[in-house]
Amino acid sequence: MNNMDILTLLTTRRSSKKLTAPAPDELQMDSILQAATQVPDHGNLTPWRFVVVESEEGMNRYRQLLRDTVTQNQMGEEAMAKAERLGNMAPMVVAVIASPKSGKPEWEQELSAGCSAYAIQLAAKAQGFDSVWLTGMWVHSPLLKQAFACGEKEKIIGLVLLGTAECEPSAAKNTDVSAFTQVW
């Protein structure tokens, strides 16, 4: 897959919710993060930053933060079971944080951060890894925001989980583009 052509990469990337080791190594992660910095960025503001959770200690802390989020918000047993699943879904997590700067609209900078999360997924796939991008209640968790040292205007755009898929991702989707495309 190292020689995957770009169009194949773009049309076959799928989310994988059952990820295992191996995850990207240090050199591969450097390439992935380099790709994440090459996204559209109006004004070259670098309106994003990343927190990579990969060590055993880091993953244990991440899992505890998910559980503590459920407890703090009194979300119940079903949410706790989900936190347990998410905490063990992948060997590596990259928190993508929108970190807006002055000079351009914040919404543009948040879109740029979103592009960086997608670039992480694509660069990981190009190197033979799989991923899933999580949002929901987790990106709004005050505990995760504090742990990731988020400032007042910063937002967690997503948690990108990385690893190797335990099974083949689902088949192609959205192949009938006419349902949501207008041509002038």
mmCIF file of C-alpha atoms in Angstrom:
data_model
loop_
_atom_site.group_PDB
_atom_site.id
_atom_site.type_symbol
_atom_site.label_atom_id
_atom_site.label_comp_id
_atom_site.label_asym_id
_atom_site.label_seq_id
_atom_site.Cartn_x
_atom_site.Cartn_y
_atom_site.Cartn_z
ATOM 1 C CA MET A 1 0.000 0.000 0.000
ATOM 2 C CA ASN A 2 3.010 2.319 0.201
ATOM 3 C CA ASN A 3 2.612 3.045 -3.494
ATOM 4 C CA MET A 4 -1.124 3.713 -3.306
ATOM 5 C CA ASP A 5 -2.125 6.295 -5.870
ATOM 6 C CA ILE A 6 -3.860 9.391 -4.553
ATOM 7 C CA LEU A 7 -7.252 8.806 -6.146
ATOM 8 C CA THR A 8 -7.420 5.256 -4.796
ATOM 9 C CA LEU A 9 -6.478 6.567 -1.364
ATOM 10 C CA LEU A 10 -9.195 9.228 -1.475
ATOM 11 C CA THR A 11 -11.913 6.873 -2.704
ATOM 12 C CA THR A 12 -11.174 3.906 -0.446
ATOM 13 C CA ARG A 13 -10.414 5.412 2.973
ATOM 14 C CA ARG A 14 -12.932 4.155 5.517
ATOM 15 C CA SER A 15 -13.238 4.421 9.262
ATOM 16 C CA SER A 16 -12.235 1.351 11.246
ATOM 17 C CA LYS A 17 -13.569 1.001 14.774
ATOM 18 C CA LYS A 18 -11.556 -2.060 15.745
ATOM 19 C CA LEU A 19 -7.905 -1.073 15.666
ATOM 20 C CA THR A 20 -4.950 -2.923 17.086
ATOM 21 C CA ALA A 21 -1.158 -2.670 17.077
ATOM 22 C CA PRO A 22 0.894 -1.780 15.294
ATOM 23 C CA ALA A 23 0.291 1.945 15.301
ATOM 24 C CA PRO A 24 2.555 4.367 13.452
ATOM 25 C CA ASP A 25 6.099 4.576 14.799
ATOM 26 C CA GLU A 26 7.919 7.851 15.450
ATOM 27 C CA LEU A 27 9.106 8.309 11.849
ATOM 28 C CA GLN A 28 5.698 7.437 10.426
ATOM 29 C CA MET A 29 3.999 9.813 12.876
ATOM 30 C CA ASP A 30 6.340 12.580 11.804
ATOM 31 C CA SER A 31 5.219 12.043 8.196
ATOM 32 C CA ILE A 32 1.572 11.962 9.271
ATOM 33 C CA LEU A 33 1.881 15.204 11.231
ATOM 34 C CA GLN A 34 3.821 16.836 8.383
ATOM 35 C CA ALA A 35 0.885 16.012 6.106
ATOM 36 C CA ALA A 36 -1.493 17.477 8.684
ATOM 37 C CA THR A 37 0.349 20.806 8.497
ATOM 38 C CA GLN A 38 -0.003 21.109 4.724
ATOM 39 C CA VAL A 39 -3.740 21.785 4.744
ATOM 40 C CA PRO A 40 -5.392 25.030 3.593
ATOM 41 C CA ASP A 41 -4.565 27.702 6.142
ATOM 42 C CA HIS A 42 -5.752 31.193 5.189
ATOM 43 C CA GLY A 43 -3.079 33.588 6.417
ATOM 44 C CA ASN A 44 -0.622 30.853 7.449
ATOM 45 C CA LEU A 45 -1.834 31.095 11.031
ATOM 46 C CA THR A 46 -1.323 27.418 11.930
ATOM 47 C CA PRO A 47 -4.701 27.364 13.710
ATOM 48 C CA TRP A 48 -4.357 23.826 15.036
ATOM 49 C CA ARG A 49 -2.210 21.740 17.271
ATOM 50 C CA PHE A 50 -1.984 18.064 18.130
ATOM 51 C CA VAL A 51 -1.696 15.959 21.256
ATOM 52 C CA VAL A 52 -0.430 12.450 20.482
ATOM 53 C CA VAL A 53 -1.347 9.813 23.051
ATOM 54 C CA GLU A 54 0.743 6.706 22.461
ATOM 55 C CA SER A 55 2.592 5.516 25.555
ATOM 56 C CA GLU A 56 1.041 2.996 27.925
ATOM 57 C CA GLU A 57 0.912 5.684 30.600
ATOM 58 C CA GLY A 58 -0.684 8.158 28.188
ATOM 59 C CA MET A 59 -3.293 5.647 27.022
ATOM 60 C CA ASN A 60 -4.131 4.758 30.639
ATOM 61 C CA ARG A 61 -4.591 8.459 31.429
ATOM 62 C CA TYR A 62 -6.771 8.890 28.312
ATOM 63 C CA ARG A 63 -8.959 5.918 29.324
ATOM 64 C CA GLN A 64 -9.360 7.326 32.826
ATOM 65 C CA LEU A 65 -10.350 10.725 31.415
ATOM 66 C CA LEU A 66 -13.081 9.090 29.322
ATOM 67 C CA ARG A 67 -14.411 7.256 32.392
ATOM 68 C CA ASP A 68 -14.171 10.406 34.528
ATOM 69 C CA THR A 69 -16.097 12.362 31.872
ATOM 70 C CA VAL A 70 -18.964 9.888 32.148
ATOM 71 C CA THR A 71 -18.866 9.990 35.961
ATOM 72 C CA GLN A 72 -18.646 13.795 36.140
ATOM 73 C CA ASN A 73 -21.652 14.181 33.843
ATOM 74 C CA GLN A 74 -23.622 11.356 35.501
ATOM 75 C CA MET A 75 -24.225 9.715 32.124
ATOM 76 C CA GLY A 76 -24.947 6.211 33.372
ATOM 77 C CA GLU A 77 -23.858 2.663 32.680
ATOM 78 C CA GLU A 78 -24.405 2.709 28.911
ATOM 79 C CA ALA A 79 -22.127 5.728 28.513
ATOM 80 C CA MET A 80 -19.548 4.098 30.808
ATOM 81 C CA ALA A 81 -19.564 0.992 28.616
ATOM 82 C CA LYS A 82 -19.043 3.234 25.587
ATOM 83 C CA ALA A 83 -16.146 5.001 27.319
ATOM 84 C CA GLU A 84 -14.566 1.604 28.005
ATOM 85 C CA ARG A 85 -14.953 0.593 24.334
ATOM 86 C CA LEU A 86 -13.532 3.897 23.079
ATOM 87 C CA GLY A 87 -10.640 3.752 25.495
ATOM 88 C CA ASN A 88 -9.612 0.375 24.127
ATOM 89 C CA MET A 89 -10.468 0.950 20.462
ATOM 90 C CA ALA A 90 -6.951 1.809 19.255
ATOM 91 C CA PRO A 91 -3.318 1.821 20.352
ATOM 92 C CA MET A 92 -2.859 5.528 19.530
ATOM 93 C CA VAL A 93 -4.957 8.694 19.724
ATOM 94 C CA VAL A 94 -4.277 12.070 18.155
ATOM 95 C CA ALA A 95 -6.322 14.919 19.603
ATOM 96 C CA VAL A 96 -6.727 17.590 16.930
ATOM 97 C CA ILE A 97 -7.284 20.958 18.538
ATOM 98 C CA ALA A 98 -8.465 24.090 16.743
ATOM 99 C CA SER A 99 -6.319 26.876 18.084
ATOM 100 C CA PRO A 100 -7.600 30.083 16.465
ATOM 101 C CA LYS A 101 -5.409 33.144 16.080
ATOM 102 C CA SER A 102 -6.445 36.730 15.456
ATOM 103 C CA GLY A 103 -6.586 38.005 11.901
ATOM 104 C CA LYS A 104 -9.013 35.606 10.205
ATOM 105 C CA PRO A 105 -12.504 34.323 11.026
ATOM 106 C CA GLU A 106 -12.533 31.523 13.603
ATOM 107 C CA TRP A 107 -14.805 29.364 11.437
ATOM 108 C CA GLU A 108 -12.152 29.338 8.691
ATOM 109 C CA GLN A 109 -9.536 28.289 11.199
ATOM 110 C CA GLU A 110 -11.761 25.521 12.556
ATOM 111 C CA LEU A 111 -12.234 24.224 9.016
ATOM 112 C CA SER A 112 -8.470 24.208 8.610
ATOM 113 C CA ALA A 113 -8.164 22.170 11.807
ATOM 114 C CA GLY A 114 -10.787 19.780 10.438
ATOM 115 C CA CYS A 115 -8.739 19.441 7.258
ATOM 116 C CA SER A 116 -5.694 18.593 9.359
ATOM 117 C CA ALA A 117 -7.629 15.777 11.073
ATOM 118 C CA TYR A 118 -8.587 14.371 7.664
ATOM 119 C CA ALA A 119 -5.006 14.722 6.449
ATOM 120 C CA ILE A 120 -3.920 12.645 9.468
ATOM 121 C CA GLN A 121 -6.341 9.933 8.382
ATOM 122 C CA LEU A 122 -5.177 10.021 4.765
ATOM 123 C CA ALA A 123 -1.466 10.044 5.618
ATOM 124 C CA ALA A 124 -1.970 7.150 8.025
ATOM 125 C CA LYS A 125 -3.871 5.177 5.367
ATOM 126 C CA ALA A 126 -1.151 5.891 2.803
ATOM 127 C CA GLN A 127 1.305 4.201 5.180
ATOM 128 C CA GLY A 128 -0.898 1.156 5.731
ATOM 129 C CA PHE A 129 -2.697 2.187 8.925
ATOM 130 C CA ASP A 130 -6.368 2.664 9.628
ATOM 131 C CA SER A 131 -8.276 5.210 11.674
ATOM 132 C CA VAL A 132 -11.529 6.542 13.003
ATOM 133 C CA TRP A 133 -12.344 10.170 13.842
ATOM 134 C CA LEU A 134 -14.404 10.563 17.026
ATOM 135 C CA THR A 135 -16.349 13.612 18.166
ATOM 136 C CA GLY A 136 -19.529 13.696 20.230
ATOM 137 C CA MET A 137 -19.497 14.263 23.948
ATOM 138 C CA TRP A 138 -15.805 13.446 24.154
ATOM 139 C CA VAL A 139 -14.624 16.566 22.323
ATOM 140 C CA HIS A 140 -16.705 18.712 24.691
ATOM 141 C CA SER A 141 -15.343 17.098 27.843
ATOM 142 C CA PRO A 142 -13.919 19.749 30.196
ATOM 143 C CA LEU A 143 -11.613 17.061 31.572
ATOM 144 C CA LEU A 144 -10.123 16.266 28.150
ATOM 145 C CA LYS A 145 -9.871 19.985 27.343
ATOM 146 C CA GLN A 146 -7.973 20.540 30.583
ATOM 147 C CA ALA A 147 -5.726 17.519 30.044
ATOM 148 C CA PHE A 148 -4.900 18.735 26.517
ATOM 149 C CA ALA A 149 -4.225 22.255 27.890
ATOM 150 C CA CYS A 150 -6.928 23.872 25.760
ATOM 151 C CA GLY A 151 -7.142 27.629 25.997
ATOM 152 C CA GLU A 152 -10.384 29.582 26.209
ATOM 153 C CA LYS A 153 -10.944 29.745 22.434
ATOM 154 C CA GLU A 154 -9.553 26.310 21.614
ATOM 155 C CA LYS A 155 -11.789 23.387 20.652
ATOM 156 C CA ILE A 156 -11.074 19.720 20.306
ATOM 157 C CA ILE A 157 -12.072 19.084 16.676
ATOM 158 C CA GLY A 158 -11.720 15.351 16.998
ATOM 159 C CA LEU A 159 -9.941 12.387 18.453
ATOM 160 C CA VAL A 160 -8.309 10.501 15.593
ATOM 161 C CA LEU A 161 -7.663 6.921 16.636
ATOM 162 C CA LEU A 162 -4.865 5.172 14.747
ATOM 163 C CA GLY A 163 -3.767 1.573 14.401
ATOM 164 C CA THR A 164 -4.187 -1.491 12.209
ATOM 165 C CA ALA A 165 -7.701 -2.669 11.373
ATOM 166 C CA GLU A 166 -8.661 -6.019 12.876
ATOM 167 C CA CYS A 167 -10.941 -6.642 9.882
ATOM 168 C CA GLU A 168 -11.388 -5.170 6.415
ATOM 169 C CA PRO A 169 -13.180 -1.775 6.518
ATOM 170 C CA SER A 170 -16.608 -1.507 4.921
ATOM 171 C CA ALA A 171 -17.013 -1.188 1.169
ATOM 172 C CA ALA A 172 -17.270 2.037 -0.812
ATOM 173 C CA LYS A 173 -19.970 4.556 0.071
ATOM 174 C CA ASN A 174 -21.646 7.552 -1.574
ATOM 175 C CA THR A 175 -21.019 6.265 -5.072
ATOM 176 C CA ASP A 176 -24.099 7.944 -6.545
ATOM 177 C CA VAL A 177 -22.927 11.543 -6.363
ATOM 178 C CA SER A 178 -25.924 12.776 -8.365
ATOM 179 C CA ALA A 179 -28.057 12.600 -5.211
ATOM 180 C CA PHE A 180 -26.173 15.519 -3.672
ATOM 181 C CA THR A 181 -24.481 17.263 -6.606
ATOM 182 C CA GLN A 182 -25.806 20.055 -8.775
ATOM 183 C CA VAL A 183 -24.052 20.864 -12.050
ATOM 184 C CA TRP A 184 -24.459 24.293 -13.613
#
